[in-house]
Coordinates of C-alpha atoms and ligand atoms in Angstrom, one line a residue:
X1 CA -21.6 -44.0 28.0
X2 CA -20.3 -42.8 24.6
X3 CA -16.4 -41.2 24.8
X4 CA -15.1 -39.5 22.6
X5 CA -14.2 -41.5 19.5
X6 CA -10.8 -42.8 20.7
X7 CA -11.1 -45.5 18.0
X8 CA -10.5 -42.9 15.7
X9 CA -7.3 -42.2 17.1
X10 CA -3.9 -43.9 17.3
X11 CA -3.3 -46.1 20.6
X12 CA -0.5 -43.5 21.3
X13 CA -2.1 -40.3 20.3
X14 CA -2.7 -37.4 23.1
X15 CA -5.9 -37.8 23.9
X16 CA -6.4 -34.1 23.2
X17 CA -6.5 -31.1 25.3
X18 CA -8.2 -30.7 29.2
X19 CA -11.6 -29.2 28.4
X20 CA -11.5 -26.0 31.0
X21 CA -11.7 -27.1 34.9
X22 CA -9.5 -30.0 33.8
X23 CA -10.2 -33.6 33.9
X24 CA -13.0 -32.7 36.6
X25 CA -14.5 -30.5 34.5
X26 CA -15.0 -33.1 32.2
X27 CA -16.5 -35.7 34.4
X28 CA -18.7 -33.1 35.5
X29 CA -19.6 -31.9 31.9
X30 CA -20.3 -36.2 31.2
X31 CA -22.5 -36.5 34.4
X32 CA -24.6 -33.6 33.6
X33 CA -24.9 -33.6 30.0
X34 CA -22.9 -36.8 28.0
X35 CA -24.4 -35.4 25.0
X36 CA -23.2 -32.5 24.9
X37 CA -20.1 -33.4 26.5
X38 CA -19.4 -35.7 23.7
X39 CA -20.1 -33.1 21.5
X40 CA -17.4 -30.6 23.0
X41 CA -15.3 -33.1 23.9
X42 CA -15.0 -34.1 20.6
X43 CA -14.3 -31.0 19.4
X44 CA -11.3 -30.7 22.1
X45 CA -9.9 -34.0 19.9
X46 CA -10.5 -32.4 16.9
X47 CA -8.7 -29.5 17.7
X48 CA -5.8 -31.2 19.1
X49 CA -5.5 -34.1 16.5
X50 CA -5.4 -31.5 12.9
X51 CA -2.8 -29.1 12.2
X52 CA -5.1 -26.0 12.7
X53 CA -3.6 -23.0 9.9
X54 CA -6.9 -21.2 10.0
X55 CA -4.9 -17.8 10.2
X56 CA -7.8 -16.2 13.1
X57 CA -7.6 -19.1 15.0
X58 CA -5.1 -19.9 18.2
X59 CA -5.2 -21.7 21.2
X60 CA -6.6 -19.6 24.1
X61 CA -4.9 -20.9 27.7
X62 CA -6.6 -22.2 30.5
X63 CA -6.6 -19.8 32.5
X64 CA -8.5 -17.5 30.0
X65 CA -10.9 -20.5 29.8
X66 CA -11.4 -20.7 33.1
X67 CA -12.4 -16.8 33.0
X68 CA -14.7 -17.8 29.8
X69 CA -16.3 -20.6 32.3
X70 CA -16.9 -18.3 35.8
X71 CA -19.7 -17.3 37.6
X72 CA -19.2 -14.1 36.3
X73 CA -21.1 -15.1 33.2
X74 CA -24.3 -15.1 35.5
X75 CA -24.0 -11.3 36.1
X76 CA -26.1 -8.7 34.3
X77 CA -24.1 -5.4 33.6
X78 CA -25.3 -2.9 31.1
X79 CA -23.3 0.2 31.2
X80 CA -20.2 1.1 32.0
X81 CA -18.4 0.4 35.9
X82 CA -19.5 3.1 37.8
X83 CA -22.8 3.5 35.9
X84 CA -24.6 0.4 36.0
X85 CA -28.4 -0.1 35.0
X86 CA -28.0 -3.0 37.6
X87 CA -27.1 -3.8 41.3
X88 CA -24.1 -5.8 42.2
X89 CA -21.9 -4.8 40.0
X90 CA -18.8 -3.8 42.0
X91 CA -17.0 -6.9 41.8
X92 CA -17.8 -6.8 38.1
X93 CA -16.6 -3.5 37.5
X94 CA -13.8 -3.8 39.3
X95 CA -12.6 -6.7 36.0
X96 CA -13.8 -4.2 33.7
X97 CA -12.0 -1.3 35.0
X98 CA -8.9 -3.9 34.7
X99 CA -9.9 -5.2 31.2
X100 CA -9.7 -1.2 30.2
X101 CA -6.5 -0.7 32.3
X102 CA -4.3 -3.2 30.3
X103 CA -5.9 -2.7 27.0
X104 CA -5.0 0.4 27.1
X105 CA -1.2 0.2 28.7
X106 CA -1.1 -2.4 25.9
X107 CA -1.2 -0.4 22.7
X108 CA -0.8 2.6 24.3
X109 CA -4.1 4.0 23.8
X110 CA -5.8 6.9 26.1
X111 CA -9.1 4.8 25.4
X112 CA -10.3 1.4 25.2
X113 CA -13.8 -0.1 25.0
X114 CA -13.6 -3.5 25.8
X115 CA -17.7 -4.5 26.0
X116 CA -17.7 -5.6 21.8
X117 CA -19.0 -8.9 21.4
X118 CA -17.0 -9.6 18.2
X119 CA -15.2 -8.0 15.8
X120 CA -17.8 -7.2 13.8
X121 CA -19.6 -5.5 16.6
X122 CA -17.0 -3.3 17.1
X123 CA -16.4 -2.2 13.5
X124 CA -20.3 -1.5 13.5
X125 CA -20.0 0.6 17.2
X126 CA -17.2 2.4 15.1
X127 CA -18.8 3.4 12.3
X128 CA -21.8 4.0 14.2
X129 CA -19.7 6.7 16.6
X130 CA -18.1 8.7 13.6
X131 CA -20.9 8.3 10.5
X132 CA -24.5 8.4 9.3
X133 CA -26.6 6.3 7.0
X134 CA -25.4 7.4 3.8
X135 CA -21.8 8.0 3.6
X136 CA -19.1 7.6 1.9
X137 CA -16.5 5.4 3.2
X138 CA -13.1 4.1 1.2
X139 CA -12.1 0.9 2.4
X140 CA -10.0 -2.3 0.8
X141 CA -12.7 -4.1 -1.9
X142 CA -14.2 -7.5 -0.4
X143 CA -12.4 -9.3 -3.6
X144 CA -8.9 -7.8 -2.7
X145 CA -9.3 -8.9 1.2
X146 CA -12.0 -6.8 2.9
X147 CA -14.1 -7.7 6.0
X148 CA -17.6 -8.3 5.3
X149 CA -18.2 -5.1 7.7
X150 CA -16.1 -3.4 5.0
X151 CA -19.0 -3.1 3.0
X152 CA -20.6 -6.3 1.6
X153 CA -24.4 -6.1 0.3
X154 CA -25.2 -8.6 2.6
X155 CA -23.7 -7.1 6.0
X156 CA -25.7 -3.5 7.3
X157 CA -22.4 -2.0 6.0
X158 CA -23.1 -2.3 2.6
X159 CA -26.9 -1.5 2.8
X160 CA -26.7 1.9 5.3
X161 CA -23.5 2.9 3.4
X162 CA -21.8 3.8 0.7
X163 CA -18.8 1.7 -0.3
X164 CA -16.2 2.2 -2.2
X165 CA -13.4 -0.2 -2.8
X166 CA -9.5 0.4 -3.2
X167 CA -7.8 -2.7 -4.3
X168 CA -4.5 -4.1 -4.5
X169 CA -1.4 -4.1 -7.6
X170 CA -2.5 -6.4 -9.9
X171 CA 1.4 -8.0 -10.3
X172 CA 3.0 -7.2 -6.3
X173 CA 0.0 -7.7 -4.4
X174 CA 0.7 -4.7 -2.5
X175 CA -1.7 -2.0 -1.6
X176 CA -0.9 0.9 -3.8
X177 CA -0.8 3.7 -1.5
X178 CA -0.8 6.2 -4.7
X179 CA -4.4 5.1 -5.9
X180 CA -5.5 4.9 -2.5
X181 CA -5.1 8.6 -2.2
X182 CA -6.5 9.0 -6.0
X183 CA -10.1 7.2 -4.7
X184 CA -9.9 8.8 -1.7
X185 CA -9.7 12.5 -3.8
X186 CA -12.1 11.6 -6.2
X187 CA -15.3 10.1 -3.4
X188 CA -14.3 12.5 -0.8
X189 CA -15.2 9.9 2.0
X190 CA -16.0 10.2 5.4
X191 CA -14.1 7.5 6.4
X192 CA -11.2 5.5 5.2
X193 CA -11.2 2.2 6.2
X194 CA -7.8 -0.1 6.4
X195 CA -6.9 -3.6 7.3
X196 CA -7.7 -6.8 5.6
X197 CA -8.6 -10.6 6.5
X198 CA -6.1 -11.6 4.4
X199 CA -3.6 -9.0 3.9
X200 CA 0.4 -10.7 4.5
X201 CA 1.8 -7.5 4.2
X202 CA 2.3 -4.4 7.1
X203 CA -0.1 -1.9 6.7
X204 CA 1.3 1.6 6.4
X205 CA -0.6 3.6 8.7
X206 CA 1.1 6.6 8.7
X207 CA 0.5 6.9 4.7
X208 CA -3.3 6.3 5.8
X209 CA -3.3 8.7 7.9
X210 CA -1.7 11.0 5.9
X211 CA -4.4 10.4 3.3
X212 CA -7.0 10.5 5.4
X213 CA -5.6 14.4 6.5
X214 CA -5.5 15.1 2.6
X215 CA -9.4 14.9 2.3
X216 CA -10.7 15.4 5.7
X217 CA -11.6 12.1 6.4
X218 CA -11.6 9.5 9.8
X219 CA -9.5 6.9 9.7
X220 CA -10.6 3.5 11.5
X221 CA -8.0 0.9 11.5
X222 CA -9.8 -2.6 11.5
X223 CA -6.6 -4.3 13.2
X224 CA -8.9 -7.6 13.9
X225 CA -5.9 -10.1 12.7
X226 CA -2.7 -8.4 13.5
X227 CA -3.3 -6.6 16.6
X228 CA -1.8 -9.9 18.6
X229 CA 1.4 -8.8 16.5
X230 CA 1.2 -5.6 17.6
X231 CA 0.9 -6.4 21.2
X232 CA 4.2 -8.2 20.9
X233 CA 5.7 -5.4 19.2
X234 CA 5.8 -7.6 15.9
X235 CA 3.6 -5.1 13.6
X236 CA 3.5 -1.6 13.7
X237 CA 0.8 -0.1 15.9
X238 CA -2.2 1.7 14.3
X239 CA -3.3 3.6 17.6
X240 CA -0.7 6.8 17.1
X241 CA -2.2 6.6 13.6
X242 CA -6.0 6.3 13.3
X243 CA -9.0 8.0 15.0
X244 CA -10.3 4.1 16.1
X245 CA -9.2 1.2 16.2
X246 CA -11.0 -2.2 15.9
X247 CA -9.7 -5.2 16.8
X248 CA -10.7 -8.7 18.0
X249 CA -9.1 -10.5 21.6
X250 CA -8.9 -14.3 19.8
X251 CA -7.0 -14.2 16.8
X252 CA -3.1 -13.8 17.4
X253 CA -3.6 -11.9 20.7
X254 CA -5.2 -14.9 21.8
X255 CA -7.7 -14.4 24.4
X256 CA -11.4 -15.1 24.3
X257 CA -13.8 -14.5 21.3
X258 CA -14.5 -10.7 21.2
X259 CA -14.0 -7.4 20.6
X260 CA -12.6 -4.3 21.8
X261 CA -12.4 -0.9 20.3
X262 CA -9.0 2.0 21.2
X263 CA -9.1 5.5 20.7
X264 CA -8.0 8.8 22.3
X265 CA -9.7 10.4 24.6
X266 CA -11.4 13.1 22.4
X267 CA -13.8 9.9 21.2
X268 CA -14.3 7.7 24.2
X269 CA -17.7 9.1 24.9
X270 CA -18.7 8.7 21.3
X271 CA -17.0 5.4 21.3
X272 CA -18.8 4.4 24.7
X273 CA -22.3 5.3 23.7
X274 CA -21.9 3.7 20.1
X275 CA -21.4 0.3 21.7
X276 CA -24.0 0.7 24.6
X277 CA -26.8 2.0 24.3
X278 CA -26.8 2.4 20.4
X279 CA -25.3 -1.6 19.3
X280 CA -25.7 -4.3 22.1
X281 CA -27.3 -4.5 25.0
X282 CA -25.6 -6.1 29.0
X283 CA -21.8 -6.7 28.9
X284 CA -20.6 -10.0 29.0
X285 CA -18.6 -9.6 31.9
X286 CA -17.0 -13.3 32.1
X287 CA -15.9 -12.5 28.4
X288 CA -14.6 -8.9 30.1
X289 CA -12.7 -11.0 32.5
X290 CA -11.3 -13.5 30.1
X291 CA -10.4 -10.4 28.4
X292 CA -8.3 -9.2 30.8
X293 CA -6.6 -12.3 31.6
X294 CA -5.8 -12.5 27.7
X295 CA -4.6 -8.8 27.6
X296 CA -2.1 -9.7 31.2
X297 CA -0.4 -13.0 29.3
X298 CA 0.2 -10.4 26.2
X299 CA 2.1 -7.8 28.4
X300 CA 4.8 -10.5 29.5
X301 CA 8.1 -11.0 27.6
X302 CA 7.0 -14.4 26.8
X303 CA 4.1 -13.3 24.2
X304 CA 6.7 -11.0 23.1
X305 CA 8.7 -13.9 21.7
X306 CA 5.5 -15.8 20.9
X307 CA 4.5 -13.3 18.4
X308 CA 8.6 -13.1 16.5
X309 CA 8.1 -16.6 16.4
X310 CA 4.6 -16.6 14.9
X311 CA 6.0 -14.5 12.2
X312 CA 9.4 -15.9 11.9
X313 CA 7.3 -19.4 11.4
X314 CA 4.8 -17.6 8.9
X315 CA 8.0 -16.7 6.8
X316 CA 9.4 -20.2 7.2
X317 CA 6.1 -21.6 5.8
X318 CA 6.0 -19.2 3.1
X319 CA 9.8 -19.7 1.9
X320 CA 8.8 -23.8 2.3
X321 CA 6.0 -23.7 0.6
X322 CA 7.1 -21.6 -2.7
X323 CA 10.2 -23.9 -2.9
X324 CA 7.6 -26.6 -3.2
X325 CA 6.3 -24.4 -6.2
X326 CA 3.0 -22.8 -4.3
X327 CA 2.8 -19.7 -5.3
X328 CA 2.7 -16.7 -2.6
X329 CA 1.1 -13.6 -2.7
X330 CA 3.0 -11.2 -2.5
X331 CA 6.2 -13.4 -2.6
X332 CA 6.0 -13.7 1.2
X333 CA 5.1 -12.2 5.1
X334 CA 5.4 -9.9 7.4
X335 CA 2.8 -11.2 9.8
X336 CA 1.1 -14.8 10.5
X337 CA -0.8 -14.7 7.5
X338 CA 0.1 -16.6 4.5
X339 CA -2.2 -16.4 1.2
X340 CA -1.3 -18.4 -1.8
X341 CA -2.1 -19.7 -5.4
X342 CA -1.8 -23.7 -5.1
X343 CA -3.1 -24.1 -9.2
X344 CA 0.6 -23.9 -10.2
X345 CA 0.7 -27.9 -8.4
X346 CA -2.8 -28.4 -10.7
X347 CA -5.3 -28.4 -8.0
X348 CA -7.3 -25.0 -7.2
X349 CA -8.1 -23.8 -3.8
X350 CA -11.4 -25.2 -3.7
X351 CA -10.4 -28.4 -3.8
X352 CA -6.8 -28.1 -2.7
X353 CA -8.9 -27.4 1.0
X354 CA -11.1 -30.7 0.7
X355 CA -7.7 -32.7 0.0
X356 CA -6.1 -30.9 2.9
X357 CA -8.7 -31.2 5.4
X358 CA -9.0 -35.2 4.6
X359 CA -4.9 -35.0 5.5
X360 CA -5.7 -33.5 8.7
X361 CA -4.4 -29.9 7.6
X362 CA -7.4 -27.6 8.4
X363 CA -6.9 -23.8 6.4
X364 CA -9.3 -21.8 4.7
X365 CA -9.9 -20.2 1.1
X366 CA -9.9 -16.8 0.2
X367 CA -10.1 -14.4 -2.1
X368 CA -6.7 -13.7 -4.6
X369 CA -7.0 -10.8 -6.8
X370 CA -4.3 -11.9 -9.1
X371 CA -4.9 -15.2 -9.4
X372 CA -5.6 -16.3 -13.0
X373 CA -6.9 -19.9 -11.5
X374 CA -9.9 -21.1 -10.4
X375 CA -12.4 -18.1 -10.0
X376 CA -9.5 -15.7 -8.5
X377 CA -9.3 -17.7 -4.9
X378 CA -6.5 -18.8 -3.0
X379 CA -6.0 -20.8 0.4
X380 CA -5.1 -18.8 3.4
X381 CA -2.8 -20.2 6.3
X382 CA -1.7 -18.8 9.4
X383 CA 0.7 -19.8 12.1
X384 CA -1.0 -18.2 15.6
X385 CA -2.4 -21.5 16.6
X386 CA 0.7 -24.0 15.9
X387 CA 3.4 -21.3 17.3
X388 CA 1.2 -21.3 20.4
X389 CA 1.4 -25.4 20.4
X390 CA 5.3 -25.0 20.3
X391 CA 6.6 -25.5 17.0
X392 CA 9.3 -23.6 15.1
X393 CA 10.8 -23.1 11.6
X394 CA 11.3 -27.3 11.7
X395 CA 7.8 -28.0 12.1
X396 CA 6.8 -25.3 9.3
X397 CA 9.6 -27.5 7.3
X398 CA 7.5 -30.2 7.9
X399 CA 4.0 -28.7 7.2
X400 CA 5.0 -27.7 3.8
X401 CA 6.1 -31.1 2.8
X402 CA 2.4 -32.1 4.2
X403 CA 0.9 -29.6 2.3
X404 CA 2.2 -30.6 -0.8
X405 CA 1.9 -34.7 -0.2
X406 CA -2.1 -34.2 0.8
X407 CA -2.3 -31.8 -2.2
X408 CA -0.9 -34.8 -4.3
X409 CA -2.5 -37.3 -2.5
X410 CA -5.4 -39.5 -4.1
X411 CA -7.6 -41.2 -2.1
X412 CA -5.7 -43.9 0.5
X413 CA -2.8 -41.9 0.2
X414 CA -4.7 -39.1 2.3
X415 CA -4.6 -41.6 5.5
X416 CA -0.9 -41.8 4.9
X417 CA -0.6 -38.4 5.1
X418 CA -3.0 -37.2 7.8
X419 CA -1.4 -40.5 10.2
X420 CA 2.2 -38.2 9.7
X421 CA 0.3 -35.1 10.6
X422 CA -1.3 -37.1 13.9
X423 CA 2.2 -38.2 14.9
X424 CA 3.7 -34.4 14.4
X425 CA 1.0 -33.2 16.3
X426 CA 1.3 -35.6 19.1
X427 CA 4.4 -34.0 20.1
X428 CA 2.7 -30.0 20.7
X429 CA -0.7 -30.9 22.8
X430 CA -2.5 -27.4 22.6
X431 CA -3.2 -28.5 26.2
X432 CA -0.6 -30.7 27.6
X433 CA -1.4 -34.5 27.7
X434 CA -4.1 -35.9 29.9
X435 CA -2.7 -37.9 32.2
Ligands
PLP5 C1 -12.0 -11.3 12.0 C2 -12.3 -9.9 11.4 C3 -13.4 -9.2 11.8 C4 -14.6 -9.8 12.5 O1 -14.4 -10.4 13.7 P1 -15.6 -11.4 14.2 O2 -15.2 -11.5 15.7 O3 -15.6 -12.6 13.4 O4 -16.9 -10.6 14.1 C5 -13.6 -7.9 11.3 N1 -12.6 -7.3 10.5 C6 -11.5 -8.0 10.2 C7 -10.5 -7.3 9.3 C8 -11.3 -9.3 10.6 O5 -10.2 -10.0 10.2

């Protein structure tokens, strides 16, 4: 039977992280399926053998996995606990009720809505709660750092409403609070939208809010990447400040691929109704759970100090890579999220991401406003998922001087460098070794 390409891996590499139910979960998963077991298994290696900077990415633990992989997945439960279109639901409801419970205690919000099957889903259950086909909503332009949800032709948002994009200073990078408030008094919106998928930078929310108050408009905070930060008191929190709040549970927070929407009291009906019946369908109540467990491990002091170091290490990699002579937007970070202009070392993002990834250093591109290179993009990094491996302001060191060897590196010389990246990440398995 096939396993998974250990040739491709260094006799003393970790042979990559315990696929949920541990080592018998994995015999199991080859008995039933080799496959697809191969498949996932593979992708455990892959995982484990890169330097993973995609900044909405982290490592979940095992024992949200194990949440992820329960029986509870085999459970129908549309509506809310208590109010079930379905029988058996009490034990069900019961992880809900706790999913809600810690969400809100979290970030302090008299509301939470924790059924969103993604971060999209929630933005759409929030504008569906507080708009109508047809209005007018102000929220950070697609080219400057905004969601597709924030009003892209090809997402509903675009099509059933009517966009209008703020951007950021051409020279700091910074959101210019002062034109913000000129847009929002010239389109009157409904809604103003803030938060970014690529935004370094704190968001004021207070000056949204106060904006927002100036023309009689909502204000939904999008929170999807820093609301990990938030829950270890890292970034200001949006709830005291907006109307809703939209977040995902996998980026920095760091439990299972989802949504979840906070609000006061005054909206939870509108909130609840806006996600089910209007948007989806039956909860996913071994997502719920996973939920939950995620929302537990980011109440302890230990996430607390997880999410300093995540931003401590963003600002390491930042100050590491400009003294290599990348350029950063916005000359640096508050949060995990790094976005930055690699043409001053003569290769644009585009390609600066195909070297990287052939090194083993796997990032994204995005969007930079200010950049005069290669058709205004940028790569974006983030530190969520290697902070959660264990690594520090040495590592980040490190990382930068990878960055800038696989950016230099021409053909071979990409083995050289992705072999140094292996061997760095041998010492932080996401998932301990295998024994
Ligand atoms: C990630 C993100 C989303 C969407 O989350 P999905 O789970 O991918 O749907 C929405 N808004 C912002 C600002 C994000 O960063």
């Amino acid at each position: 039977m096939p396993v998974v390409s250990p040739a491709s891996a260094p006799p003393d590499a970790p042979a990559g992280p315990r696929p949920p139910g541990g080592p018998a979960g994995a015999d199991l998963l080859l008995r039933a399926d080799p496959e697809m077991a191969e498949i996932i298994l593979g992708e455990a290696h892959r995982q484990a053998e890169g330097l993973q900077l995609i900044a909405a990415e982290n490592f979940t633990s095992p024992a949200v996995l194990a949440a992820l992989g329960s029986p509870l997945a085999n459970k129908y439960a549309e509506g809310y606990p208590g109010a079930r279109h379905h029988g058996g639901c009490e034990l069900v409801d019961a992880a809900e009720r706790v999913a809600v419970r810690r969400a809100s205690a979290l970030f302090g919000a008299e509301h939470a809505n924790v059924q969103p099957h993604s971060g999209s889903s929630a933005v759409l259950a929030a504008y569906a709660a507080l708009l109508r086909p047809g209005d007018t909503v102000l929220a950070m332009g697609l080219p400057y750092g905004g969601h597709l949800t924030h009003g892209a032709q090809v997402n509903f948002s675009g099509r059933w409403f009517d966009f209008v994009g703020y951007g950021v200073d051409p020279v700091s990078g910074l959101i210019d609070y002062d034109r913000v408030h000129a847009l929002a008094r010239a389109h009157r919106p409904k809604a103003l939208v803030c938060g970014s998928i690529s935004y370094p930078r704190h968001i004021d929310y207070a000056a949204f809010r106060a904006i927002a108050d100036d023309v009689g408009a909502y204000l939904i905070a999008d929170a999807a990447h820093p609301i990990g930060l938030v829950a270890g008191g890292a970034a200001p929190n949006p709830v005291p400040y907006a109307d809703l709040v939209c977040a995902t549970t996998h980026k920095v927070l760091r439990g299972p691929r989802g949504g979840m929407i906070l609000c006061a009291e005054q909206y939870a009906a509108r909130v609840d109704r806006a996600v089910f019946p209007f948007t989806q369908g039956g909860a996913q109540m071994h997502t719920i759970a996973a939920k939950a467990v995620g929302f537990g491990e980011a109440a302890t002091p230990a996430f607390t100090a997880y999410a300093h170091q995540v931003v401590a290490n963003a600002r390491a990699l930042a100050a590491a890579l400009a003294a290599e002579g990348v350029r950063i937007t916005t000359g640096g970070t508050d949060t995990h999220l790094i976005t930055a202009d690699p043409s001053p070392l003569g290769v644009d993002a585009r390609a600066a991401r195909g070297r990287l990834a052939t090194a083993g250093l796997v990032l994204d591109t995005c969007a930079l406003p200010e950049a005069t290179g290669a058709a205004g993009r940028g790569v974006r990094l983030g530190t969520a998922a290697v902070t959660t491996q264990g690594m520090t302001e040495t590592e980040m060191a490190r990382i930068a001087t990878l960055f800038v060897a696989a950016l230099r590196a021409d053909g071979e010389d990409a083995y050289g460098v992705r072999a140094e990246v292996r061997e760095l990440v041998g010492h932080f398995p996401p998932y301990g070794r295998v024994r």
